[in-house]
XYZ file of C-alpha atoms in Angstrom:
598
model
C 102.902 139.387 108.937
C 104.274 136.617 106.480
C 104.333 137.080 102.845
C 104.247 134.551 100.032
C 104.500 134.661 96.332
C 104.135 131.558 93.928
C 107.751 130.479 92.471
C 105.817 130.371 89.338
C 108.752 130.843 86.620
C 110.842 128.672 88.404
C 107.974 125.773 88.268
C 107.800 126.786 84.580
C 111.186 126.303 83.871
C 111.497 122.714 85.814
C 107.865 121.311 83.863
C 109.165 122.474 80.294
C 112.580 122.654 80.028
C 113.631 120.001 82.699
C 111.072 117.670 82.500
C 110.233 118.403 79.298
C 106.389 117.882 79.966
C 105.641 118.396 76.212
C 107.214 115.302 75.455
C 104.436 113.282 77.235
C 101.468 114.896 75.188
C 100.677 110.592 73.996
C 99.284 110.250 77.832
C 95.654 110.713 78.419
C 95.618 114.137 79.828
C 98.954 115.664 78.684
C 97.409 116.997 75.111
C 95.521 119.380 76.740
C 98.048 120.605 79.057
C 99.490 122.881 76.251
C 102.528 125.341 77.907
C 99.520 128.481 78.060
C 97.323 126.543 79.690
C 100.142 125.000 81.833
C 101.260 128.751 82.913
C 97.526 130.049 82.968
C 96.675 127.467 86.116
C 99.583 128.552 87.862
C 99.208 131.627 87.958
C 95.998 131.570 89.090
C 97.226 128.974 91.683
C 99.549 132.007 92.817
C 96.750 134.403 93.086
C 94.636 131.677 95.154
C 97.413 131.373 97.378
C 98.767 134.943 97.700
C 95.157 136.514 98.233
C 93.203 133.690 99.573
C 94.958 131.747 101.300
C 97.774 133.156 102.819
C 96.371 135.942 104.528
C 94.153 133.687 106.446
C 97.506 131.559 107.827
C 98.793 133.437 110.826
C 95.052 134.082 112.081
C 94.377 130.676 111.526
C 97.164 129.730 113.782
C 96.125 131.806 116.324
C 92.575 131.266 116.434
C 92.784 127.182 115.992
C 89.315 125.426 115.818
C 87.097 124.832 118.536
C 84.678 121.593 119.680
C 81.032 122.838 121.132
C 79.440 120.367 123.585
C 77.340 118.988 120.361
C 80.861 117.723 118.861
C 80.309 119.988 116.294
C 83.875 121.512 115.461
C 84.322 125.759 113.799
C 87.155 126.295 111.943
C 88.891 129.418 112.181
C 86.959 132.178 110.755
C 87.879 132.803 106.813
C 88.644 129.192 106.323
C 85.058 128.153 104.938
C 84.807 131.122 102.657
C 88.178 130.477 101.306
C 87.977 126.854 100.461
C 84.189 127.190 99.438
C 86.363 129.783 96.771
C 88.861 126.646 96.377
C 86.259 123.856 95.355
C 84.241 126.439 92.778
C 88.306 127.196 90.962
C 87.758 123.256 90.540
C 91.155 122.831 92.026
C 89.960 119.288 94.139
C 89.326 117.918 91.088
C 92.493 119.174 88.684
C 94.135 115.612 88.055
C 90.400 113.810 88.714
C 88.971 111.954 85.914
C 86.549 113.637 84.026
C 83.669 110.635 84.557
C 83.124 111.913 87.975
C 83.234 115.788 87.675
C 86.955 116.051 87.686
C 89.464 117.859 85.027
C 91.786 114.509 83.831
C 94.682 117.064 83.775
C 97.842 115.691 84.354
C 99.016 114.644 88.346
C 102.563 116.700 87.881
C 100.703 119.800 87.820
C 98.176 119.076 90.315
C 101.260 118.602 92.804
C 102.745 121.927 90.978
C 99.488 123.522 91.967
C 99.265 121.847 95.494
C 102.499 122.981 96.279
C 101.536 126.929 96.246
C 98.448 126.009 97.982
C 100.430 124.498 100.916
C 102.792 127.128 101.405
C 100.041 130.055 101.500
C 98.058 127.761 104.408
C 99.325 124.318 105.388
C 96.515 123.781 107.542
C 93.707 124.737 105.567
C 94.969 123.045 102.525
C 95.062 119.792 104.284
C 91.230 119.242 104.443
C 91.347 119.027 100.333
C 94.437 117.048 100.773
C 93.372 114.430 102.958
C 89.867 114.007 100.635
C 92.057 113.612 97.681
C 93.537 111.011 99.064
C 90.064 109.041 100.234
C 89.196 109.823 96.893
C 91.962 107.865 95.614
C 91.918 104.968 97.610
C 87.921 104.624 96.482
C 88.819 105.221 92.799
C 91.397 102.383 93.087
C 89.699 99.706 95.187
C 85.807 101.063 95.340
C 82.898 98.957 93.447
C 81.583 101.261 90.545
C 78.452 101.727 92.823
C 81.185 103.514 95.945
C 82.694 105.056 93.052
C 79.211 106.776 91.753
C 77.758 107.525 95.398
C 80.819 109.177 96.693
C 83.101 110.363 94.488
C 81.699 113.188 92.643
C 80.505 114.805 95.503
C 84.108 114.885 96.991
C 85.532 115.970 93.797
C 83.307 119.064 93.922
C 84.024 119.738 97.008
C 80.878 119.222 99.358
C 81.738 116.421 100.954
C 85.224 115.924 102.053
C 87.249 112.579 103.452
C 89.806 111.467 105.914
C 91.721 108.377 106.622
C 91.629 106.522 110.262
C 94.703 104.205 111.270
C 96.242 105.206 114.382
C 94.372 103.756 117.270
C 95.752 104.943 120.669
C 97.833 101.654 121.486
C 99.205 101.430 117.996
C 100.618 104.103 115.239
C 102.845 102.378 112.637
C 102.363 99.116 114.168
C 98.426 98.524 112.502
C 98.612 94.659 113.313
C 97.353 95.786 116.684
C 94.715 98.043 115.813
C 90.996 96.922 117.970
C 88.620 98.552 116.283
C 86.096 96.257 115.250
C 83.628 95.355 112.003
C 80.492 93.155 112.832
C 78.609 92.168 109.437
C 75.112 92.879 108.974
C 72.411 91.354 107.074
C 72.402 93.924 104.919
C 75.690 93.735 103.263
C 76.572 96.534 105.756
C 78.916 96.501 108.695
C 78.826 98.082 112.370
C 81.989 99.543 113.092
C 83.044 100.001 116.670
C 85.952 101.701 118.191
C 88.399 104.827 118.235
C 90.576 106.390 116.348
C 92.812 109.133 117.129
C 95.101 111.775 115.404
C 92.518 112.155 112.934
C 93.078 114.758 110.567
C 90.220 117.094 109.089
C 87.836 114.757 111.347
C 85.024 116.981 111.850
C 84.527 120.300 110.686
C 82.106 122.587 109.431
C 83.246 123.030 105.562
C 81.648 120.634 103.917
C 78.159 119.015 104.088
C 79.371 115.353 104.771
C 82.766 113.358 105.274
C 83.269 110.564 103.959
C 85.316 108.507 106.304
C 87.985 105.934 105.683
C 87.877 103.441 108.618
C 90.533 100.459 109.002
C 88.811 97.889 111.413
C 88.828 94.056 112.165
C 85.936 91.706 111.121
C 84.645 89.480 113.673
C 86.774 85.798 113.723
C 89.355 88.037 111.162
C 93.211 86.695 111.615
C 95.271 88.639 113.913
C 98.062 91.022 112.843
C 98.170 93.078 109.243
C 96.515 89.577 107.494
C 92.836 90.651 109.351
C 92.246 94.279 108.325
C 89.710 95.377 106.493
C 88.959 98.805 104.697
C 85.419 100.635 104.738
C 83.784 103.561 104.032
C 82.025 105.364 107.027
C 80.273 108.410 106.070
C 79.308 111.097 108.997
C 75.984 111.190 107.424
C 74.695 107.999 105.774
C 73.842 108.531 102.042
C 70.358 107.328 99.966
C 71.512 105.840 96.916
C 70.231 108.689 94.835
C 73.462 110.344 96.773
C 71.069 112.442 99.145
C 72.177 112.724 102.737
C 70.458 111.559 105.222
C 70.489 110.644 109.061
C 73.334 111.243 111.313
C 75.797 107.977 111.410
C 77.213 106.475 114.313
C 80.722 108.604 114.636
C 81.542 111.550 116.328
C 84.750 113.646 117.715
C 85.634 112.414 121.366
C 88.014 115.601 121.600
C 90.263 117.743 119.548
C 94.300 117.002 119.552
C 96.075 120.426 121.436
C 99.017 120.069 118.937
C 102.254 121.760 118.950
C 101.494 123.515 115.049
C 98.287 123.041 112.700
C 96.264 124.989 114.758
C 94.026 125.259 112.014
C 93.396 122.199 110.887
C 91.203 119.374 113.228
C 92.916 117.024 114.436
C 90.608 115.248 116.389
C 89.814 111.868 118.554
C 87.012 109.470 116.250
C 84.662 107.521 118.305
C 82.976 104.930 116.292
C 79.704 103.374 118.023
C 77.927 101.247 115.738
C 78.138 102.914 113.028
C 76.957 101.636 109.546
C 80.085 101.393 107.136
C 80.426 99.474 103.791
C 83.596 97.220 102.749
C 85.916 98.475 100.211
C 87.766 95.893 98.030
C 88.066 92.226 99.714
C 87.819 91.135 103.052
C 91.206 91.484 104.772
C 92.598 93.067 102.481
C 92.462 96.675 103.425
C 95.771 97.397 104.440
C 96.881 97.389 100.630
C 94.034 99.081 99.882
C 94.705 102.161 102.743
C 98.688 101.692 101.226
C 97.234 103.382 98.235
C 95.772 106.504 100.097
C 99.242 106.336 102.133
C 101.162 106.605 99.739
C 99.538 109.749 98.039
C 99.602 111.216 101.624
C 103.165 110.201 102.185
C 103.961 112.093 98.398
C 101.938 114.911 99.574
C 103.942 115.158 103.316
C 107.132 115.539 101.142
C 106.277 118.247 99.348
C 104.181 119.790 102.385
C 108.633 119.774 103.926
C 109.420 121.601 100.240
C 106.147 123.959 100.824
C 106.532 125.130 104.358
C 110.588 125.600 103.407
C 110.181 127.470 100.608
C 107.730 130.228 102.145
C 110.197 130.437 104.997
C 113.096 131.133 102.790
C 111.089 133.751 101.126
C 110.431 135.465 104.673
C 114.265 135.152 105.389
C 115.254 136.965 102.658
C 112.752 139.414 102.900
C 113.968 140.437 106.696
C 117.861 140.168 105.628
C 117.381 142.408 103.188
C 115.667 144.889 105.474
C 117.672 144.387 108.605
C 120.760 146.287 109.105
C 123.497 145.144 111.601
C 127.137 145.313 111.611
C 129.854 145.949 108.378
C 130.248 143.691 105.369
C 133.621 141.755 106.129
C 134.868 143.071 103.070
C 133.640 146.672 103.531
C 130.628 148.919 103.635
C 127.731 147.706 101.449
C 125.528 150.601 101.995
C 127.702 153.585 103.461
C 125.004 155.884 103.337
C 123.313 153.930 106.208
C 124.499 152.973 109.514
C 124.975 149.603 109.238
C 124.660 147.097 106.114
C 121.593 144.536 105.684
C 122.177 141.487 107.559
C 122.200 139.458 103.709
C 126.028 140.522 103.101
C 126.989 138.467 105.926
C 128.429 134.825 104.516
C 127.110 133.500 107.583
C 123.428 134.677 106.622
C 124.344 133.484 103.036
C 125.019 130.298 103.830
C 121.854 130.410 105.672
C 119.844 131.560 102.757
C 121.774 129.739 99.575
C 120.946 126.322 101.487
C 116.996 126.855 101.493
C 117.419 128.173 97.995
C 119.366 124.973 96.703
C 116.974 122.564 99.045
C 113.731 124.281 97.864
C 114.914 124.145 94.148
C 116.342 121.033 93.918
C 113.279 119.645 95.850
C 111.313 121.472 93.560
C 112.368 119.264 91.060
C 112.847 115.994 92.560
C 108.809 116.558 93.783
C 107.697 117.168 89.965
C 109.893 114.538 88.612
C 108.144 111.902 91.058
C 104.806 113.174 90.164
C 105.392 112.481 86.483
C 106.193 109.358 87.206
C 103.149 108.750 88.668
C 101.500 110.181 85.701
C 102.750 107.431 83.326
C 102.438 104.619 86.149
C 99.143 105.029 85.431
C 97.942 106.464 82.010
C 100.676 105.007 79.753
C 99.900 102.447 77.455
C 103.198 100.837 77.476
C 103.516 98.025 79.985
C 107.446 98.822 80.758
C 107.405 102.264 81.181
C 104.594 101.455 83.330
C 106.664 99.546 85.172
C 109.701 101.148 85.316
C 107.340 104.612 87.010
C 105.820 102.313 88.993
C 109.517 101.313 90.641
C 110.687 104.652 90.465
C 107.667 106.134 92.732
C 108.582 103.202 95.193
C 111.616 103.779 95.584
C 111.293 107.747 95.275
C 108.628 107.789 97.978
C 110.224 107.224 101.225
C 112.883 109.273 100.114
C 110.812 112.651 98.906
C 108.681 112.758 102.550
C 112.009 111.541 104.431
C 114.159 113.660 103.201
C 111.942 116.815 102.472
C 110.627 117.123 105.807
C 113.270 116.698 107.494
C 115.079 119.497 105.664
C 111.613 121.389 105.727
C 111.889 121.622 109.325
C 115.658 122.344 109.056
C 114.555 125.302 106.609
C 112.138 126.628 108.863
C 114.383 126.492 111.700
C 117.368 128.327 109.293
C 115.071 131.193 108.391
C 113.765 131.213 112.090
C 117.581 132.293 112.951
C 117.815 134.701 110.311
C 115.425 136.308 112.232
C 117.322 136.491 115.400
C 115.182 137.162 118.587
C 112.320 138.591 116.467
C 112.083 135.323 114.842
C 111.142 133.980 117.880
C 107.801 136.319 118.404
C 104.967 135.155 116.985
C 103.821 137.888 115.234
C 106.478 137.698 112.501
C 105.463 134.231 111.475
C 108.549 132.506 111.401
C 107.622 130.028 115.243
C 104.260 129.028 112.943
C 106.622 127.700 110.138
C 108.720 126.159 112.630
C 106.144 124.050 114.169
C 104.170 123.364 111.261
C 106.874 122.102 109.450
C 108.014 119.560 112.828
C 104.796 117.587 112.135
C 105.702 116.603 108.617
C 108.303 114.656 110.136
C 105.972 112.731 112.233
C 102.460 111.788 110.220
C 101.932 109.391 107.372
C 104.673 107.092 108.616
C 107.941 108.809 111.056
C 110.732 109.830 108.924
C 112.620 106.600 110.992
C 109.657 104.268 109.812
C 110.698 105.943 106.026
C 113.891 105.082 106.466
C 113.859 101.665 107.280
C 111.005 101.114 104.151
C 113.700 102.458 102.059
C 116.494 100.143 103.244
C 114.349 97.213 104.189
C 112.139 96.571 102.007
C 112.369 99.255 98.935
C 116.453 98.643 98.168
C 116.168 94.570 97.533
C 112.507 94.739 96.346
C 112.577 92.827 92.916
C 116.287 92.044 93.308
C 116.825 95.956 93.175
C 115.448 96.367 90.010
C 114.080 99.749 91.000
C 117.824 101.298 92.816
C 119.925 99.662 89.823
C 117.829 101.233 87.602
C 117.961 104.514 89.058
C 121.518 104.261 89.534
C 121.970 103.369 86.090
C 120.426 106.631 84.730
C 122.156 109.027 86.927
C 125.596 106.881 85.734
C 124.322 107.352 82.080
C 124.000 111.311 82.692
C 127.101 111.630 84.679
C 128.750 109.698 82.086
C 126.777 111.204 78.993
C 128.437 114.936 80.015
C 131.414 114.013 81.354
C 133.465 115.837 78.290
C 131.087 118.879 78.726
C 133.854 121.170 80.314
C 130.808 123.684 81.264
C 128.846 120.356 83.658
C 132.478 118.934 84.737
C 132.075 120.144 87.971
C 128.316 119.072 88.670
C 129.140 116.142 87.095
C 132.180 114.738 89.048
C 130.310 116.146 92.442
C 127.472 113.979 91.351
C 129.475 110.612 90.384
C 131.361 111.368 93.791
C 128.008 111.147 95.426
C 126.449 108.503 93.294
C 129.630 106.424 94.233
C 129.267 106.883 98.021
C 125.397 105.884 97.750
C 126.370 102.550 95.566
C 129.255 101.964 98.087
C 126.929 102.502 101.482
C 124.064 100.057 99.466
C 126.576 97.528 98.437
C 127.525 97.449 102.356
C 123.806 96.629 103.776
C 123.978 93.870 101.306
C 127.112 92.562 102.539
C 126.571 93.294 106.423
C 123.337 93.486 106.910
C 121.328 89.904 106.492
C 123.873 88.009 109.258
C 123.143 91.547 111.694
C 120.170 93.116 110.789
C 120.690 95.583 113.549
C 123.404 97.340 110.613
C 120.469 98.062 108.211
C 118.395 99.845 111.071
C 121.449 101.886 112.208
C 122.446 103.412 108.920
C 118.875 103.379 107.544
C 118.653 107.323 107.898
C 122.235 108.113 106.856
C 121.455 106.297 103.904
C 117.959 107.656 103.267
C 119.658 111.295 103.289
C 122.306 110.588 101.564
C 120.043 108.810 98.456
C 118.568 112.076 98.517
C 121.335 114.292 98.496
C 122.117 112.160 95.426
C 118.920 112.666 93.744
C 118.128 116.585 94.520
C 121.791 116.718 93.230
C 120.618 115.100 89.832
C 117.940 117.454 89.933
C 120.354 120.269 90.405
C 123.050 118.914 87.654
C 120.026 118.026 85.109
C 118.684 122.125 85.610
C 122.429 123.223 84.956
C 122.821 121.221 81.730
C 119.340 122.771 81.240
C 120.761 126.452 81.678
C 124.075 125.961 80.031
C 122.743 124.775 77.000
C 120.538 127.212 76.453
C 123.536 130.281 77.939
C 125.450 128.450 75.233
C 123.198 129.942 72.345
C 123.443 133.642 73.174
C 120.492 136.080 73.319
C 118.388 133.786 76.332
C 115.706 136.351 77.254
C 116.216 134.854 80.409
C 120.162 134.949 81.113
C 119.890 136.476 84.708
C 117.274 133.833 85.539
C 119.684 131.097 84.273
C 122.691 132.128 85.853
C 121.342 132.169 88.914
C 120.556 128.760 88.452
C 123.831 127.809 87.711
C 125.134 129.440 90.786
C 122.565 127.472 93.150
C 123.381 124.593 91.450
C 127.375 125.312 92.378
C 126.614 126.362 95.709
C 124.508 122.947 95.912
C 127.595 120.569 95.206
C 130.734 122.529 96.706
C 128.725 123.147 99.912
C 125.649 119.838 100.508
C 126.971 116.891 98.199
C 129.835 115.933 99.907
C 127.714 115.706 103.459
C 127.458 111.731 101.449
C 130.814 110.807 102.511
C 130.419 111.711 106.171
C 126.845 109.491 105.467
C 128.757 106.970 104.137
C 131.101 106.866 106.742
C 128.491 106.686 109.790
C 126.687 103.948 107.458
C 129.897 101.754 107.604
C 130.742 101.923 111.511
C 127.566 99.824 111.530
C 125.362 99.352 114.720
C 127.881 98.505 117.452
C 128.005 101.044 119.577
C 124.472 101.980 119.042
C 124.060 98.978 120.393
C 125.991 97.889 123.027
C 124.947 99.805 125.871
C 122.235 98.049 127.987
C 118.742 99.406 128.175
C 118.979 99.895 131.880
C 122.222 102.216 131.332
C 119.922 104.469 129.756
């Protein structure tokens, strides 16, 4: 069976020493994040997630939930016990303002938390995720009445929330979504249609779920211009918050997916049912971007989550599994063979989940402070300047992440050898829970494409020249450090290749817009080998500095550091100039051959 432990010192270590979280104690929330409390929450994060959680993760796969004739839908047994024990921690509401139950602590150690939580039980943990995310959207756009009616009750945990886009003639595409709103004389609508793909639909964990439902008024333009946002809860609710009768909206079916197993994914059939508008009419689609764009964060670091318990498992079994001689001679004579982890092979293996899952670590944490102080700092331009930052950051961090979550799972799958692929060890679970990741809240291709298309000239690339800038200003700012020379010139070398490659879509890409779309994934992995290399040369300067002063309590800790970080650039970084190089063929012979030759 899988294990799991919380990376809690290695969280510690990116919040204060990296990010420096002290430094933000002028934000509403940050003053009473002092470092105890900080390392208190974690930990208990780690023993929710080691004794809780994780235990129930294989079983959960196995079992899967189940849809009576009724449309009632059982989780798999444990699961209501164990987030019943998840809502009364208070963990929905960590980063929730404190007017409607929650704890106002800050958002970069909610996703610290979160992070745990996913790799002990992606599936479970993405009933809480998905509410968080309603909750959210009706903080942001909800009248104070929504806001009073529905949102304590999800921040405590009783009633939970989903989103509904995909319809099952259009995923990314929501211009051609059917489903339809027909006002009421009441103020209320009747929402008609179906929705599919629908995760956390129906379920038996909480007492209500509060649906968000994109739908078309009646006589409302066509395409993205005529969507509207509303709230459609599964039980309607009195407006002294009671529940009442049963709504209009039930499951149709339950998804047989390839991973998830234990998490409802199911088909939503609407059939009159009452729901209320949220924000303006026809507006909705920037009001859903809002609960996308937490989901898309929260996809990213589900890739980082799901990797990082699989490395743990990988290392585990090499340590345990003897085969063959060390190339360079017996590690363990006294046995008769040596564990599979002196093998470079199997290093390789292992030392590129460690450097993915540290460095994206990092680059998650980082992102989530920016959203911190895109929304509670006073000062307009740092506002501003966060706000960019997550923009631009966002494509990249559930891009990126899942896609080399999936290749981590995979990696530690093969560590395994055959018994990797037998499902009792775990490792197939990881494998196709990860391969979702890269599919929901937007394909990693749809990421891409929002990175290059829209994200890079956005503002006249305020938000890439500024990010640019600062990793220039680093590179630069320890270039006569002789100890950061060589994460330093492996970062510039990288930084150079991403300028270079975004420099080229602005030079070849408005006359043949086909040349954005074929090197729009190169480019989105190679921005974030860039960045999760800033992460890694920002942690070094960390460790060095400190290795510098003698006496670190920590020195083993550090050096280790130092050594991913190493392994990180001499091995990954220069993957951007084969990037670059695919960017700059351009689309041709993607192109060129016709359809039909397919």
């Amino acid at each position: 069976m899988p294990v799991f432990k919380a990376p809690v010192e290695d969280t510690l270590f990116v919040l204060n020493d990296v990010l420096g979280i002290e430094k933000y104690n002028n934000l509403p929330g940050f003053a009473d994040a002092s470092p105890d409390l900080i390392e208190a929450v974690l930990t208990e994060a780690g023993k929710l997630s080691e004794e809780i959680l994780a235990p129930l993760n294989l079983s959960g796969d196995q079992e899967g939930c189940v849809r009576s004739e009724d449309a009632s839908v059982k989780t798999p047994k444990g699961f209501k016990q164990a987030y019943d024990t998840y809502c009364e921690g208070g963990w929905m509401g960590l980063s929730m303002p404190e007017e409607f139950g929650g704890q106002g602590l800050p958002y970069v150690l909610h996703t610290a938390v979160s992070e745990y939580l996913i790799s002990a039980n992606l599936a479970l943990m993405m009933y809480p995720g998905l509410t968080q995310g309603a909750i959210a959207a009706i903080l942001a756009h909800g009248d104070q009445a929504q806001k009073e009616k529905y949102v304590p009750n999800m921040i405590a945990g009783t009633w939970t929330g989903t989103m509904n886009l995909t319809e099952p003639h259009c995923g990314t595409d929501l211009g051609l979504l059917r489903t339809k709103a027909v006002p009421q004389a009441d103020g209320s609508y009747k929402i008609s249609g179906q929705k599919i793909f629908i995760s956390a639909g129906e379920h038996d964990m909480s007492d209500n779920i509060i649906h968000l439902v994109l739908a078309r008024i009646e006589g409302a333009p066509e395409g993205t211009k005529g969507i509207s946002l509303f709230i459609v809860p599964k039980y309607m609710v009195g407006d002294d918050g009671s529940v009442g009768e049963r709504n209009g909206v039930a499951c149709g079916a339950l998804e047989h997916k390839m991973g998830i197993h234990g998490n409802a994914t199911c088909v939503m059939n609407y059939d009159d049912a009452t729901g209320f508008l949220i924000g303006k009419e026809n507006k909705g689609l920037a009001a859903m971007f809002v609960m996308m764009n937490e989901a898309r964060l929260g996809v990213g670091l589900q890739g980082l989550s799901v990797g990082e318990v699989a490395y743990q498992n990988a290392v585990m079994y090499a340590k345990e599994r003897i085969q063959g001689r060390s190339l360079s001679g017996p590690k363990a004579p006294e046995q008769k063979a040596d564990p599979i982890i002196v093998h470079p092979d199997i290093r390789r293996a292992l030392m590129t989940m460690r450097a993915i899952n540290e460095g994206g670590r990092a680059f998650a944490l980082w992102t989530a402070l920016q959203s911190d102080i895109a929304h509670r700092s006073e000062d307009e331009a740092a506002r501003q300047t966060a706000d960019d930052l997550i923009g631009l950051l966002t494509p990249i961090l559930k891009g990126v992440m899942t896609d080399k979550g999936f290749d981590t799972a995979v990696a530690a799958q093969q560590v395994y050898g055959g018994h990797g692929y037998i499902e009792e060890h775990g490792m197939s679970q990881f494998v196709r829970d990860a391969r979702i990741t890269q599919i929901y809240e937007g394909a990693n291709g749809i990421q891409a494409l929002d990175l290059v298309g829209r994200k890079l000239p956005a503002n006249g690339g305020r938000a890439v020249m500024a990010l640019f800038k600062e990793i220039g200003d680093f590179c630069e700012a320890n270039r006569e450090d002789e100890a950061m020379s060589g994460f330093t010139k492996a970062l510039k070398k990288g930084l150079n290749d991403a300028q270079a490659s975004a420099m080229w879509f602005m030079q070849n890409a408005m006359a043949k817009p086909d040349n954005a779309g074929a090197g729009s994934t190169d480019f989105m992995h190679l921005f974030g080998l860039v960045v999760l290399g800033y992460m890694h040369a920002r942690m070094a300067k960390v460790a060095n500095d400190e290795l510098a002063k003698g006496g670190s309590p920590r020195e083993d800790f550090l050096k280790n550091k130092l050594i991913t970080a190493r392994f990180f650039m001499d091995k990954l970084m220069p993957e951007t100039a084969l990037r670059k190089a695919r960017i700059e063929t351009g689309a041709d012979t993607m192109m060129e051959l016709a359809a039909e030759a397919f």
